[in-house]
Short mmCIF file of C-alpha atoms in Angstrom, two decimals:
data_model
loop_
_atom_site.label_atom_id
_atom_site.label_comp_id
_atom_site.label_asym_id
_atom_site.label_seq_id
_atom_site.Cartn_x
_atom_site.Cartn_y
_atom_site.Cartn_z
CA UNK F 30 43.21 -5.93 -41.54
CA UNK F 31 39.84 -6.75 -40.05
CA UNK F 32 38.46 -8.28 -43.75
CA UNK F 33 40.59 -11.66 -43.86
CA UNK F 34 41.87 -12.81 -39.86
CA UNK F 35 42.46 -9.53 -37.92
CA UNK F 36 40.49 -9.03 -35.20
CA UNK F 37 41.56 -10.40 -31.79
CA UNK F 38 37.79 -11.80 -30.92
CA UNK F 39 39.02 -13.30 -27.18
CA UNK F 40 39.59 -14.79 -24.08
CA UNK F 41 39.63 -17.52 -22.28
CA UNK F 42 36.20 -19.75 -21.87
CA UNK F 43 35.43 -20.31 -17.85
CA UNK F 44 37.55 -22.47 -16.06
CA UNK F 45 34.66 -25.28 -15.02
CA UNK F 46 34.11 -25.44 -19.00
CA UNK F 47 38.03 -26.08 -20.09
CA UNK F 48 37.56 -29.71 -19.21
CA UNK F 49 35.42 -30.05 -22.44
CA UNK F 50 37.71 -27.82 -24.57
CA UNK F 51 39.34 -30.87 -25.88
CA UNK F 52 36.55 -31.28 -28.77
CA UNK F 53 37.27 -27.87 -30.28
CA UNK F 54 38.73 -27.36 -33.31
CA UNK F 55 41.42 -24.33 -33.37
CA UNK F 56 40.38 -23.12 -36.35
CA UNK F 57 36.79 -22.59 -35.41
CA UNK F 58 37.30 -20.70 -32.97
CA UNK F 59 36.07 -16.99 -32.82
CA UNK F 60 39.60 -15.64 -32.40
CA UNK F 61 40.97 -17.01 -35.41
CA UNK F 62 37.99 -15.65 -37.48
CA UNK F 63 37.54 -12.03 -39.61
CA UNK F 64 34.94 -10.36 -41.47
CA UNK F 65 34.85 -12.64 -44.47
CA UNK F 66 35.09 -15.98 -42.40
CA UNK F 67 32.17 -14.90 -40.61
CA UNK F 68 29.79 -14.51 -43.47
CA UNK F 69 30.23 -17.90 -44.11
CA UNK F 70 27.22 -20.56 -43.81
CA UNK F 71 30.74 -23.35 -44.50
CA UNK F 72 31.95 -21.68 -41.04
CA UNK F 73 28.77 -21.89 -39.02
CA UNK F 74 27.61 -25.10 -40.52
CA UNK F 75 31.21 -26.72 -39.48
CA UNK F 76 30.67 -24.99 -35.90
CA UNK F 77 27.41 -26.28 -34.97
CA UNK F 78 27.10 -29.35 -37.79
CA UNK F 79 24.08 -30.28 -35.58
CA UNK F 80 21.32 -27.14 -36.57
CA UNK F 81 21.48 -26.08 -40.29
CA UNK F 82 22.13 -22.51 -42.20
CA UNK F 83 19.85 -21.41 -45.34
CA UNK F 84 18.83 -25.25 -45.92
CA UNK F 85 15.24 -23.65 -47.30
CA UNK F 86 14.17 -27.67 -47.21
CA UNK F 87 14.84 -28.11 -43.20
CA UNK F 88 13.14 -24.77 -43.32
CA UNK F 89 10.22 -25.52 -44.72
CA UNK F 90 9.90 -29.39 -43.03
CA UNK F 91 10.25 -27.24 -39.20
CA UNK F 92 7.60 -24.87 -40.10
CA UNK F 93 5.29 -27.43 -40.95
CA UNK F 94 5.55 -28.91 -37.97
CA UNK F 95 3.01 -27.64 -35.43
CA UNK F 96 0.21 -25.67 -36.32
CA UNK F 97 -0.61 -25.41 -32.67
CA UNK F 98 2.23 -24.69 -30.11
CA UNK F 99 0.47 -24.56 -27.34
CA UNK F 100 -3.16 -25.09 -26.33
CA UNK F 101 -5.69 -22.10 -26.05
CA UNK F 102 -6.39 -23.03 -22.62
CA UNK F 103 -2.45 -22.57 -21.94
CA UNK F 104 -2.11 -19.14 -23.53
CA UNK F 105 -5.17 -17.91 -22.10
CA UNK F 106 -3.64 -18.80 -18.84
CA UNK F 107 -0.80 -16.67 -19.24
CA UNK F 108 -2.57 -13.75 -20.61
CA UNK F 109 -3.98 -13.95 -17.51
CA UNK F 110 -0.98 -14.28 -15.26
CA UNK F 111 0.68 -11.59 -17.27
CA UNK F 112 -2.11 -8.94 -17.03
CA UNK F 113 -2.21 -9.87 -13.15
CA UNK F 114 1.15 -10.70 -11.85
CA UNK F 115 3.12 -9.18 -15.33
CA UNK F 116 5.08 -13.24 -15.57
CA UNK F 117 4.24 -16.06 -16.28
CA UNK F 118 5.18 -19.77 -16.97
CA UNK F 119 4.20 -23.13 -19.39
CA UNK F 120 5.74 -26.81 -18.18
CA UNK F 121 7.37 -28.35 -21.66
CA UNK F 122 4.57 -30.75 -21.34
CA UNK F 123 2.06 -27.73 -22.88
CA UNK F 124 4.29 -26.97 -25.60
CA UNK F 125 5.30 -28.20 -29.00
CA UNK F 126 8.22 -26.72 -30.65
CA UNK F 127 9.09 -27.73 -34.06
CA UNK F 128 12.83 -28.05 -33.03
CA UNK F 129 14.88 -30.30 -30.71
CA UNK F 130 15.65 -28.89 -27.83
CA UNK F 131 18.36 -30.99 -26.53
CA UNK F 132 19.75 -30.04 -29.96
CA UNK F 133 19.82 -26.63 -29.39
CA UNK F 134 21.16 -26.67 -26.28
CA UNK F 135 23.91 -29.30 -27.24
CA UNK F 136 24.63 -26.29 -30.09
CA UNK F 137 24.98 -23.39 -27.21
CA UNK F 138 27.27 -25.29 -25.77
CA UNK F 139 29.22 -25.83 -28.88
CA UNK F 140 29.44 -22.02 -29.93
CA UNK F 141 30.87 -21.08 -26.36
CA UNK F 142 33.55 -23.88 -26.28
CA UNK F 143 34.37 -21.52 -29.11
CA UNK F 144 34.39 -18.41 -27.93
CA UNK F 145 30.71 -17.40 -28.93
CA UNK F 146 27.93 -16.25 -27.03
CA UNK F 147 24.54 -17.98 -26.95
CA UNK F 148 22.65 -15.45 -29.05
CA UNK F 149 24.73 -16.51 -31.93
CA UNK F 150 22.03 -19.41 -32.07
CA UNK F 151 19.82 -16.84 -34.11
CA UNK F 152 22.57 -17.68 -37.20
CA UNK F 153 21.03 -20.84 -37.12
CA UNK F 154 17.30 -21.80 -39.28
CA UNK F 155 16.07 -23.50 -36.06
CA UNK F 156 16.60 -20.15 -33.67
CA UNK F 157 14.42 -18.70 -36.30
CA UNK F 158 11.98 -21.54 -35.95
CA UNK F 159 11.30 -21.55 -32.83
CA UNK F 160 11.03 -17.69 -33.08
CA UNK F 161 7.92 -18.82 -35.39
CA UNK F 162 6.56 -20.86 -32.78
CA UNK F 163 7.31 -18.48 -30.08
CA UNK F 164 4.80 -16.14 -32.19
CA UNK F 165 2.31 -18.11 -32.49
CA UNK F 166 2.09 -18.64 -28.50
CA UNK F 167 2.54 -14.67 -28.15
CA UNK F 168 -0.04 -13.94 -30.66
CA UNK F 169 -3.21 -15.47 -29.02
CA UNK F 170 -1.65 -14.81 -25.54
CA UNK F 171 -0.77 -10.94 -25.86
CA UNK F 172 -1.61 -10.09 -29.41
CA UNK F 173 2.60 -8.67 -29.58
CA UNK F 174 4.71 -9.56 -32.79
CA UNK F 175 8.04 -10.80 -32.36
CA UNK F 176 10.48 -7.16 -32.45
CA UNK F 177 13.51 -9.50 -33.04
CA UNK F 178 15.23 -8.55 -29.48
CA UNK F 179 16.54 -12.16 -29.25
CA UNK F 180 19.53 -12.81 -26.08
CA UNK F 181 20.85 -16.22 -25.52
CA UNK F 182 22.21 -16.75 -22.07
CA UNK F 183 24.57 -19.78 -21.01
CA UNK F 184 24.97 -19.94 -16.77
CA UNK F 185 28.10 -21.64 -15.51
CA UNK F 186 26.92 -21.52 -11.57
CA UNK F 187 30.70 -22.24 -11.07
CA UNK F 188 31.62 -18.39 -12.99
CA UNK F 189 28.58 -16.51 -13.39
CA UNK F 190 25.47 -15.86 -12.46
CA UNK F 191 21.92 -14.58 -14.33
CA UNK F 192 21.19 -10.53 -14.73
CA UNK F 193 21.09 -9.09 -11.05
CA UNK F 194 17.38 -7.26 -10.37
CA UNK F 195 15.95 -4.94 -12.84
CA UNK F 196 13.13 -3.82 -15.74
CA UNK F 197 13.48 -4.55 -18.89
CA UNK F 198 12.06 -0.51 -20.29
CA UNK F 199 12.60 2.29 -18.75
CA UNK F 200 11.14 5.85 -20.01
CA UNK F 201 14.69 7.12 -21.00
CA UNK F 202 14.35 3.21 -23.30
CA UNK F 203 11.00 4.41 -25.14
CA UNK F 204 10.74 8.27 -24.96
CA UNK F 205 13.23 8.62 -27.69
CA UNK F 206 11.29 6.52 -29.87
CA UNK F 207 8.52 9.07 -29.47
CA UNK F 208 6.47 6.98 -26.57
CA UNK F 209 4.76 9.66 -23.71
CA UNK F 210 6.72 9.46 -20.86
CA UNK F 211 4.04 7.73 -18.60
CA UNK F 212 4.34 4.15 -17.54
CA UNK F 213 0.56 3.74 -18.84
CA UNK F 214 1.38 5.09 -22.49
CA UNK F 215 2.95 1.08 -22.17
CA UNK F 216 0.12 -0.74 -22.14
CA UNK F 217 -2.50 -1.51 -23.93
CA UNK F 218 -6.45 -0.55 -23.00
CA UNK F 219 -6.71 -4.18 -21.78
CA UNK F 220 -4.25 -4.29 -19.63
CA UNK F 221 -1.79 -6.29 -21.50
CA UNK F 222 1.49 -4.81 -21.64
CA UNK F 223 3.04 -3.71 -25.21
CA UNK F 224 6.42 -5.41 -24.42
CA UNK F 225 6.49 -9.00 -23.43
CA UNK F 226 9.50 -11.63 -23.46
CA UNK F 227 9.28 -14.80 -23.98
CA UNK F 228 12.04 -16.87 -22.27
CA UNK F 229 12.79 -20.30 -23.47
CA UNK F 230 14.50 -23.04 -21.13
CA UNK F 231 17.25 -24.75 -23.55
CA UNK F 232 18.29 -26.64 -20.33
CA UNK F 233 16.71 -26.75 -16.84
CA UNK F 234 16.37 -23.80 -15.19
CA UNK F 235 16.35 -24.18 -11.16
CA UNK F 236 17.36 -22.41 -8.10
CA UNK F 237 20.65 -24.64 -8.59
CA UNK F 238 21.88 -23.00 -11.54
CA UNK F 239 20.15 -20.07 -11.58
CA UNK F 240 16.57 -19.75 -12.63
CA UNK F 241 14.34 -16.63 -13.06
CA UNK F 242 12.75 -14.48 -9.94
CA UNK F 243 10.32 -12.27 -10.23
CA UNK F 244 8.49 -9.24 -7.97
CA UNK F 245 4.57 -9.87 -8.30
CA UNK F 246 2.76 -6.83 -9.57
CA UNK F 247 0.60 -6.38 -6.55
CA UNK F 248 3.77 -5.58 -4.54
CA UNK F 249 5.50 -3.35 -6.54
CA UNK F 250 4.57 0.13 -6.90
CA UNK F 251 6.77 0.89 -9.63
CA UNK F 252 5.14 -1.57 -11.93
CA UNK F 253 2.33 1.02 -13.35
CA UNK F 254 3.42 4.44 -11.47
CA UNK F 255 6.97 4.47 -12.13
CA UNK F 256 10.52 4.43 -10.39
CA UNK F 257 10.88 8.03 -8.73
CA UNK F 258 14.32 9.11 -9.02
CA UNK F 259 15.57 9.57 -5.25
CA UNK F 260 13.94 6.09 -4.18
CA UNK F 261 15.32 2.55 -4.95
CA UNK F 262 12.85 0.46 -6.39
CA UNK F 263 13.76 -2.67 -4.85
CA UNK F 264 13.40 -0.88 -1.26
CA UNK F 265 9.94 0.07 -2.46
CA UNK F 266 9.02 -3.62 -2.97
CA UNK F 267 10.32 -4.73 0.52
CA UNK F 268 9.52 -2.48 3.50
CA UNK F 269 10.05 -4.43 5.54
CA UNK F 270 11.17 -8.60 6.10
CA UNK F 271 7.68 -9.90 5.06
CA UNK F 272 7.71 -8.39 1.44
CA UNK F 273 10.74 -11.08 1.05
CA UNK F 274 8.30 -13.73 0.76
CA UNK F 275 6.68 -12.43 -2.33
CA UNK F 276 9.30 -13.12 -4.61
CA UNK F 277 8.25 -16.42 -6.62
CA UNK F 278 11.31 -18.24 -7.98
CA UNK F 279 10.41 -20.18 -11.57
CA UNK F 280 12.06 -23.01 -11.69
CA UNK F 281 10.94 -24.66 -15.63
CA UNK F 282 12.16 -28.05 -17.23
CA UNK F 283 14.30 -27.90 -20.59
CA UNK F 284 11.49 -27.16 -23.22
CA UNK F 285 9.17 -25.25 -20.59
CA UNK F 286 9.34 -21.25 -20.95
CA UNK F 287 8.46 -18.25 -19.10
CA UNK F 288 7.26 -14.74 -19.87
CA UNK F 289 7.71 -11.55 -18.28
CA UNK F 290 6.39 -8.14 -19.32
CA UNK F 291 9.03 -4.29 -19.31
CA UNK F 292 7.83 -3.82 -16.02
CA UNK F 293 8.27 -6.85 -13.94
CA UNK F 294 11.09 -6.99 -11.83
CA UNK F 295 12.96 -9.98 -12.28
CA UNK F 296 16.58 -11.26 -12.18
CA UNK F 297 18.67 -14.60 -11.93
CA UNK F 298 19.72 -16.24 -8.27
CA UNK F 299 23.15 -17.24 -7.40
CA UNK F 300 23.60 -20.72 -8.18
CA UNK F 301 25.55 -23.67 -6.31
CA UNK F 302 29.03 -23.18 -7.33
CA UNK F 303 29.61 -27.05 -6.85
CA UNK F 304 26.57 -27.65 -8.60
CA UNK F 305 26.88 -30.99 -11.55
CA UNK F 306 23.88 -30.52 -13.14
CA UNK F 307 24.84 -28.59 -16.00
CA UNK F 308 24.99 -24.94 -16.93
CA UNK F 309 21.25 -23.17 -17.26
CA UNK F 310 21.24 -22.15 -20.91
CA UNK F 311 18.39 -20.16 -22.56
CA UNK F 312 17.07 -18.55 -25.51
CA UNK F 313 14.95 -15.37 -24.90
CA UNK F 314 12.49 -13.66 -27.52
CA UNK F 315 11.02 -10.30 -27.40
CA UNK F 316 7.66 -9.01 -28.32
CA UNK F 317 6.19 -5.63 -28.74
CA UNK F 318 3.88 -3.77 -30.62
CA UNK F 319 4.78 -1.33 -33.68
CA UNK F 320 4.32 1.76 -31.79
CA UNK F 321 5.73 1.41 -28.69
CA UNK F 322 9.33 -0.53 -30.34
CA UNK F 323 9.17 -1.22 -33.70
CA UNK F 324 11.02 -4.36 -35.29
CA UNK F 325 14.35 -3.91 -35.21
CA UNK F 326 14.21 -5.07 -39.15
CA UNK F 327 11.10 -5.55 -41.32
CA UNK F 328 8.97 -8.56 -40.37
CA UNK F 329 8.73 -8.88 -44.65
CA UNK F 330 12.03 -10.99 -43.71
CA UNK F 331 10.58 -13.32 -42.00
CA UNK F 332 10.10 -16.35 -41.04
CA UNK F 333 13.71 -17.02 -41.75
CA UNK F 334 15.67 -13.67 -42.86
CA UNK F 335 19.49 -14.27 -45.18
CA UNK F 336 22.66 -15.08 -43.39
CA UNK F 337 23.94 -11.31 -43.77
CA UNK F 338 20.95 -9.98 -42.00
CA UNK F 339 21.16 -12.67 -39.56
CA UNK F 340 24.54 -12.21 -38.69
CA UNK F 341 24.12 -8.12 -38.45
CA UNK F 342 21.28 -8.50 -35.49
CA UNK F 343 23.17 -11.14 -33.80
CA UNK F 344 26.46 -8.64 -33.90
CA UNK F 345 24.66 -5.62 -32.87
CA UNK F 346 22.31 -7.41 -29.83
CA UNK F 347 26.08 -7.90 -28.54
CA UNK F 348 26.87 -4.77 -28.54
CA UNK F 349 23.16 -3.39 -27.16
CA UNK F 350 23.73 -5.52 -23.66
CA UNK F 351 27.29 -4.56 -23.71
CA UNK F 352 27.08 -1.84 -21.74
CA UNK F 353 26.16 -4.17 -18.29
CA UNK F 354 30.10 -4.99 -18.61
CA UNK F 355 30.69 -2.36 -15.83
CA UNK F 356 27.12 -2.51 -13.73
CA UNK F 357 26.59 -6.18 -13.90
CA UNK F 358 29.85 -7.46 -14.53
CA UNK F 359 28.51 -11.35 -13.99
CA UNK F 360 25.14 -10.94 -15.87
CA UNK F 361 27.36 -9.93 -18.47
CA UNK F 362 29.35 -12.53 -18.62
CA UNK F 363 26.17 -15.15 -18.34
CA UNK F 364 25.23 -13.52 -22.38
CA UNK F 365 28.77 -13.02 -23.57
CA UNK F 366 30.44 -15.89 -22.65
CA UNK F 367 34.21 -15.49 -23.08
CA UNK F 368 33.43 -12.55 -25.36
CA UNK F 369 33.17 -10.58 -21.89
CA UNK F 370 36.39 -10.02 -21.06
CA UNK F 371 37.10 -8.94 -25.09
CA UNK F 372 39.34 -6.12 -26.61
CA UNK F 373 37.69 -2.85 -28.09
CA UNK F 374 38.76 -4.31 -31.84
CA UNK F 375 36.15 -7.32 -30.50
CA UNK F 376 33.66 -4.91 -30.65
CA UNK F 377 34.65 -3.36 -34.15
CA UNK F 378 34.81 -6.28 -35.90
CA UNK F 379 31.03 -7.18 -34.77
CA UNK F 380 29.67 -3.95 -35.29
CA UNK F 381 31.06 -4.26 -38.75
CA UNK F 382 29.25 -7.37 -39.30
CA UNK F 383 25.83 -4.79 -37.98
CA UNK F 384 26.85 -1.90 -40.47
CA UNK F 385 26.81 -4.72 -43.70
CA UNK F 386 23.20 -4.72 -43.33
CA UNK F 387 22.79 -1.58 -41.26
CA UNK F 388 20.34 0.39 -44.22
CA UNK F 389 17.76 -2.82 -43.30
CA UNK F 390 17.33 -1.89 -39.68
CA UNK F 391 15.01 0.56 -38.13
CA UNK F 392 16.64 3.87 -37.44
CA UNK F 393 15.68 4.12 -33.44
CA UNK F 394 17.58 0.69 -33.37
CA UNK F 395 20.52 1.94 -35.57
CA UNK F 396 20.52 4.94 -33.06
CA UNK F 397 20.41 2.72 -29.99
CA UNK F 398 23.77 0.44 -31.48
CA UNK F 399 25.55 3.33 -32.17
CA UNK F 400 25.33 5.13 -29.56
CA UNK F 401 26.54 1.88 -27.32
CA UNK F 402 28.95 1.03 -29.51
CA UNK F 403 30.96 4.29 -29.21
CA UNK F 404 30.21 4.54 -25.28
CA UNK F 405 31.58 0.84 -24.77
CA UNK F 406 34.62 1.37 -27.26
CA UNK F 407 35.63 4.21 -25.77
CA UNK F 408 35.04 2.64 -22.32
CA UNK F 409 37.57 -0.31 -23.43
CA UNK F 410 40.05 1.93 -25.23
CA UNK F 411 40.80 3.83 -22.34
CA UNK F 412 40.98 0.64 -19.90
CA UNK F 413 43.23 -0.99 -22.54
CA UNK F 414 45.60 2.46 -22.77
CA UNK F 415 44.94 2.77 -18.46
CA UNK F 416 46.61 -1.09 -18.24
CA UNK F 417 49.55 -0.67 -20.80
CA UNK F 418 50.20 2.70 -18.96
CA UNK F 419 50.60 1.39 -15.59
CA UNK F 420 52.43 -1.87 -16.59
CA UNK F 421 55.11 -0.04 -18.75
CA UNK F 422 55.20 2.43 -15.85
CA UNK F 423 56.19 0.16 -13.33
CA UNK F 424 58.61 -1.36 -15.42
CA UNK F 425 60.26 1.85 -16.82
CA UNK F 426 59.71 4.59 -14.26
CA UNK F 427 58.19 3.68 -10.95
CA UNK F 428 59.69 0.03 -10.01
CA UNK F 429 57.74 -1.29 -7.83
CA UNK F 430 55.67 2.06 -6.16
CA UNK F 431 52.68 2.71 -8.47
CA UNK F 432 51.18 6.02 -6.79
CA UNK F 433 52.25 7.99 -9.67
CA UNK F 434 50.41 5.90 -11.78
CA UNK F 435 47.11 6.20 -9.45
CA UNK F 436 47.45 9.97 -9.23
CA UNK F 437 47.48 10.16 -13.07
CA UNK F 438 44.33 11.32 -14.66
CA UNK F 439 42.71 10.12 -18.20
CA UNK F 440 40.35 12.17 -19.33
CA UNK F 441 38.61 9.84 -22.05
CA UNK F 442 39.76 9.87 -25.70
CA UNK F 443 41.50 12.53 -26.44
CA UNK F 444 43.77 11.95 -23.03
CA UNK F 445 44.59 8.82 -24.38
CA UNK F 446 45.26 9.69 -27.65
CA UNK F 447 47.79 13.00 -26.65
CA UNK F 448 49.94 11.41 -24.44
CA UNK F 449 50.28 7.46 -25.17
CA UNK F 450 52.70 5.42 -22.93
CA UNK F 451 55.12 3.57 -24.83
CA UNK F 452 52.99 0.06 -25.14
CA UNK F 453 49.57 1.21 -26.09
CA UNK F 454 49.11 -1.04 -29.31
CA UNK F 455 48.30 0.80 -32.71
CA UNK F 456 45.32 -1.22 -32.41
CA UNK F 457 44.10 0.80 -29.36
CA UNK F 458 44.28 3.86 -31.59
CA UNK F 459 43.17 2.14 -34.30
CA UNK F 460 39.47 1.21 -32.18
CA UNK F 461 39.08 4.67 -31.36
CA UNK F 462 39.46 5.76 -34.86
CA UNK F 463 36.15 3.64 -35.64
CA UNK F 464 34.38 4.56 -32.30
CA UNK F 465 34.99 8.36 -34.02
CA UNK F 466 33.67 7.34 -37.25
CA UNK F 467 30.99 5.22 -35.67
CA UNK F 468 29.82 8.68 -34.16
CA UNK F 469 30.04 10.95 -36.97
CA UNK F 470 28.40 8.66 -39.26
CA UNK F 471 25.52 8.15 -36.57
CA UNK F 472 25.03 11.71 -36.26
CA UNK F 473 24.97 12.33 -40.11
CA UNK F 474 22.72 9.91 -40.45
CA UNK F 475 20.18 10.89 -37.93
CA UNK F 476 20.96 14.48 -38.39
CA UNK F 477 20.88 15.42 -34.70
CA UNK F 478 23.75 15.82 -31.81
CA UNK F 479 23.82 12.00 -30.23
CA UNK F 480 27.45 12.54 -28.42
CA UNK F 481 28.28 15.51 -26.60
CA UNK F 482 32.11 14.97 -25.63
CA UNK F 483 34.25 12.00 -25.39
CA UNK F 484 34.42 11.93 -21.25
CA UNK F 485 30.27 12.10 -21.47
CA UNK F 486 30.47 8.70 -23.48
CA UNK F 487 33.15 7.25 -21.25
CA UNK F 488 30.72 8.49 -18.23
CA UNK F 489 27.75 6.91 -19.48
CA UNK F 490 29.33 3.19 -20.14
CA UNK F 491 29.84 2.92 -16.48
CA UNK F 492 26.51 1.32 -15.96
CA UNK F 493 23.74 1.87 -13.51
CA UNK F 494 24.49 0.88 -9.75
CA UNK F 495 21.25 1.24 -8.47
CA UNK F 496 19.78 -2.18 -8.64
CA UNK F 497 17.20 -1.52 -11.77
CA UNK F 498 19.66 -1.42 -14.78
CA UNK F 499 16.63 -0.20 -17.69
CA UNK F 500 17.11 -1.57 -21.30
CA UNK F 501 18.66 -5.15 -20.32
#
């Protein structure tokens, strides 16, 4: 059912936002679409009419646009700044990207009036483009190559706010790609660290609508030692009321950018719920070298990889951030848009869209999207089954006293599955079925144990409360 118009793709958009909901078209929207509308350029050129889809001649007219991004004084400066403080920031006025930048962000804005999150700009040539430029910059500033870990984020102050505090690697995020253990096995003999992001400001970015924060280096003693396990990190940072005034919010223009490396602590303030300004929408670009994360897919693909292959990274970074549905519940919601509050069979349809072009990928990354796809799957399933339970319950059995229903017990998957209430949809089954077959496949493939039981994966999509969620 999921290859013409099954799956249910979701929700609501945020109430500030339904004002402008008059200008979308129905049929557009990412509810109403399936497998084989999706890997159509017709459906994502009607969406966003504004940026183009495999026009090689827009393509080729973009790239030729700027040799020179931005000057050598400017990325000297933040190799610098990076190596010092691990962030780092250019004005728009020091940069030249190919693409329009109003454009872009009038095209975020587009895609989540219909039900799509920001990083589904990467469908588009000019994502891909600026990608280009964004290596350029990242080249002669850090010497990285772009790893294709590209997150859009739209902020509605009103709804949402920007990831709460936390690194962006943790050891258990490169030790199973074979990286030592040790924070230094991250960095390079210079200094410069071997994962950098850069972030790009669609819109403007301010303390109004959320811009970035960041812990200096100097203050943080988990930067190059490590987080120990009984200690919070943040506490670390600020002993005491004076280590407060360290943090140094980065307010940048539309068309400025910031950079950050794995080990700066950073996050996203509250904005002014009343604020008219406009929603802070960005476009975020990692860089790494080969050794410590390899490219997701080979860089032989680039500058501007196929539709399919677009489409499958785009799917799958989705599902990789996922998993802050539990511990970050807003920061979540600031990537997926109305995709956060989606059905398992949301999921499944997108990690369908991954497995067309799943052989092209690099196995620690196919490892990585398996594994959260089945722990978030799960996670939903049994939410989904835990709702329908309780609501046929109190129709049915209990009336209006629902203490049997919080004494009773699920015990992930298999609970579920044994003993359905009356209401849980086929469909419910239907998403663990390809959560199971997710697994098994993932474990044939990389011929190793990656799932130990079903109430392990439930356990570990319940996100990290301690302040410094790694891998996001």
């Amino acid at each position: 059912a999921l290859g013409e118009r099954a799956a249910s793709l979701c929700c609501v958009a945020p109430a500030r936002l339904r004002a402008s909901m008059a200008d979308v078209d129905a049929s557009l929207h990412a509810t109403r679409q399936g497998l084989v509308d999706l890997q159509s350029a017709d459906y994502w050129r009607k969406l966003c009419p504004m940026l183009h889809v495999g026009d090689a001649a827009i393509q080729a007219k973009l790239l030729a646009r700027s040799k020179e991004v931005a000057d050598d004084a400017a990325c000297a400066s933040v190799r610098k700044r990076l190596i010092r403080d691990g962030f780092a920031a250019l004005p728009p006025e020091k940069l030249r990207w190919s693409v329009d930048i109003k454009v872009m962000a009038d095209a975020a804005r587009a895609l989540h009036r219909h039900g799509w999150p920001s990083t589904f700009l990467a469908v588009y040539d000019e994502a891909w483009v600026m990608a280009s430029d964004a290596s350029k910059i990242m080249q002669e500033a850090t010497g990285n190559t772009l790893c294709m870990d590209i997150v859009g984020f739209l902020v509605d102050p009103a709804t949402t706010k920007g990831f709460s505090p936390h690194r962006d690697r943790q050891p258990e995020d490169w030790m199973p790609r074979g990286v030592p253990a040790a924070v230094s096995s991250t960095f390079k003999a210079d200094g410069m660290a071997k994962y950098v992001t850069l972030w790009a400001a669609l819109s403007d970015a301010n303390p109004e609508n959320s811009c970035l924060h960041f812990v200096p280096r100097s203050v943080d003693p988990g930067y190059a030692d490590g987080d120990p396990e009984d200690a919070d990190p943040m506490a670390r940072c600020f002993p005491d009321k004076d280590g407060y005034q360290n943090i140094r919010a980065m307010p940048v223009a539309a068309g400025g950018c910031t950079f950050h490396t794995h080990r700066s602590i950073h996050w996203g303030n509250r904005g002014r719920e009343d604020y008219e300004g406009g929603a802070r929408i960005a476009l975020s670009f990692g860089f790494s070298t080969a050794d410590f994360e390899p490219p997701y897919f080979s860089q032989s693909f680039l500058p501007v990889p196929e539709l399919k292959l677009r489409l499958a990274l785009t799917a799958a970074q989705v599902i990789n951030y996922a998993t802050l549905a539990v511990g970050d519940a807003q920061g979540w919601r600031a990537l997926a848009g109305s995709m956060s509050g989606c059905p398992a069979s949301t999921l499944t349809l997108l990690h369908k869209l991954f497995q067309c072009q799943e052989k092209l990928f690099h196995a620690t990354y196919r490892r990585e999207i398996a594994v959260k796809f089945v722990s978030v799957s799960l996670d939903l399933s049994a939410k989904g089954a835990s709702k329908a339970a309780s609501a046929d319950c109190k129709a049915v059995v209990c009336g209006d006293d629902d203490r049997p229903v919080a004494r009773r017990k699920k015990k992930g998957r298999r609970a579920v599955r044994a003993a359905p209430a009356p209401s849980v949809s086929v469909d419910a089954s239907d998403d663990e079925d390809e959560a199971l077959e997710a697994m098994l496949s993932a474990e044939a493939m990389h011929r190793e144990v990656l799932f130990h039981d079903d109430f392990d994966m439930l356990n570990s999509a319940s996100g990290d409360d301690t302040g410094i969620a790694p891998g996001v």
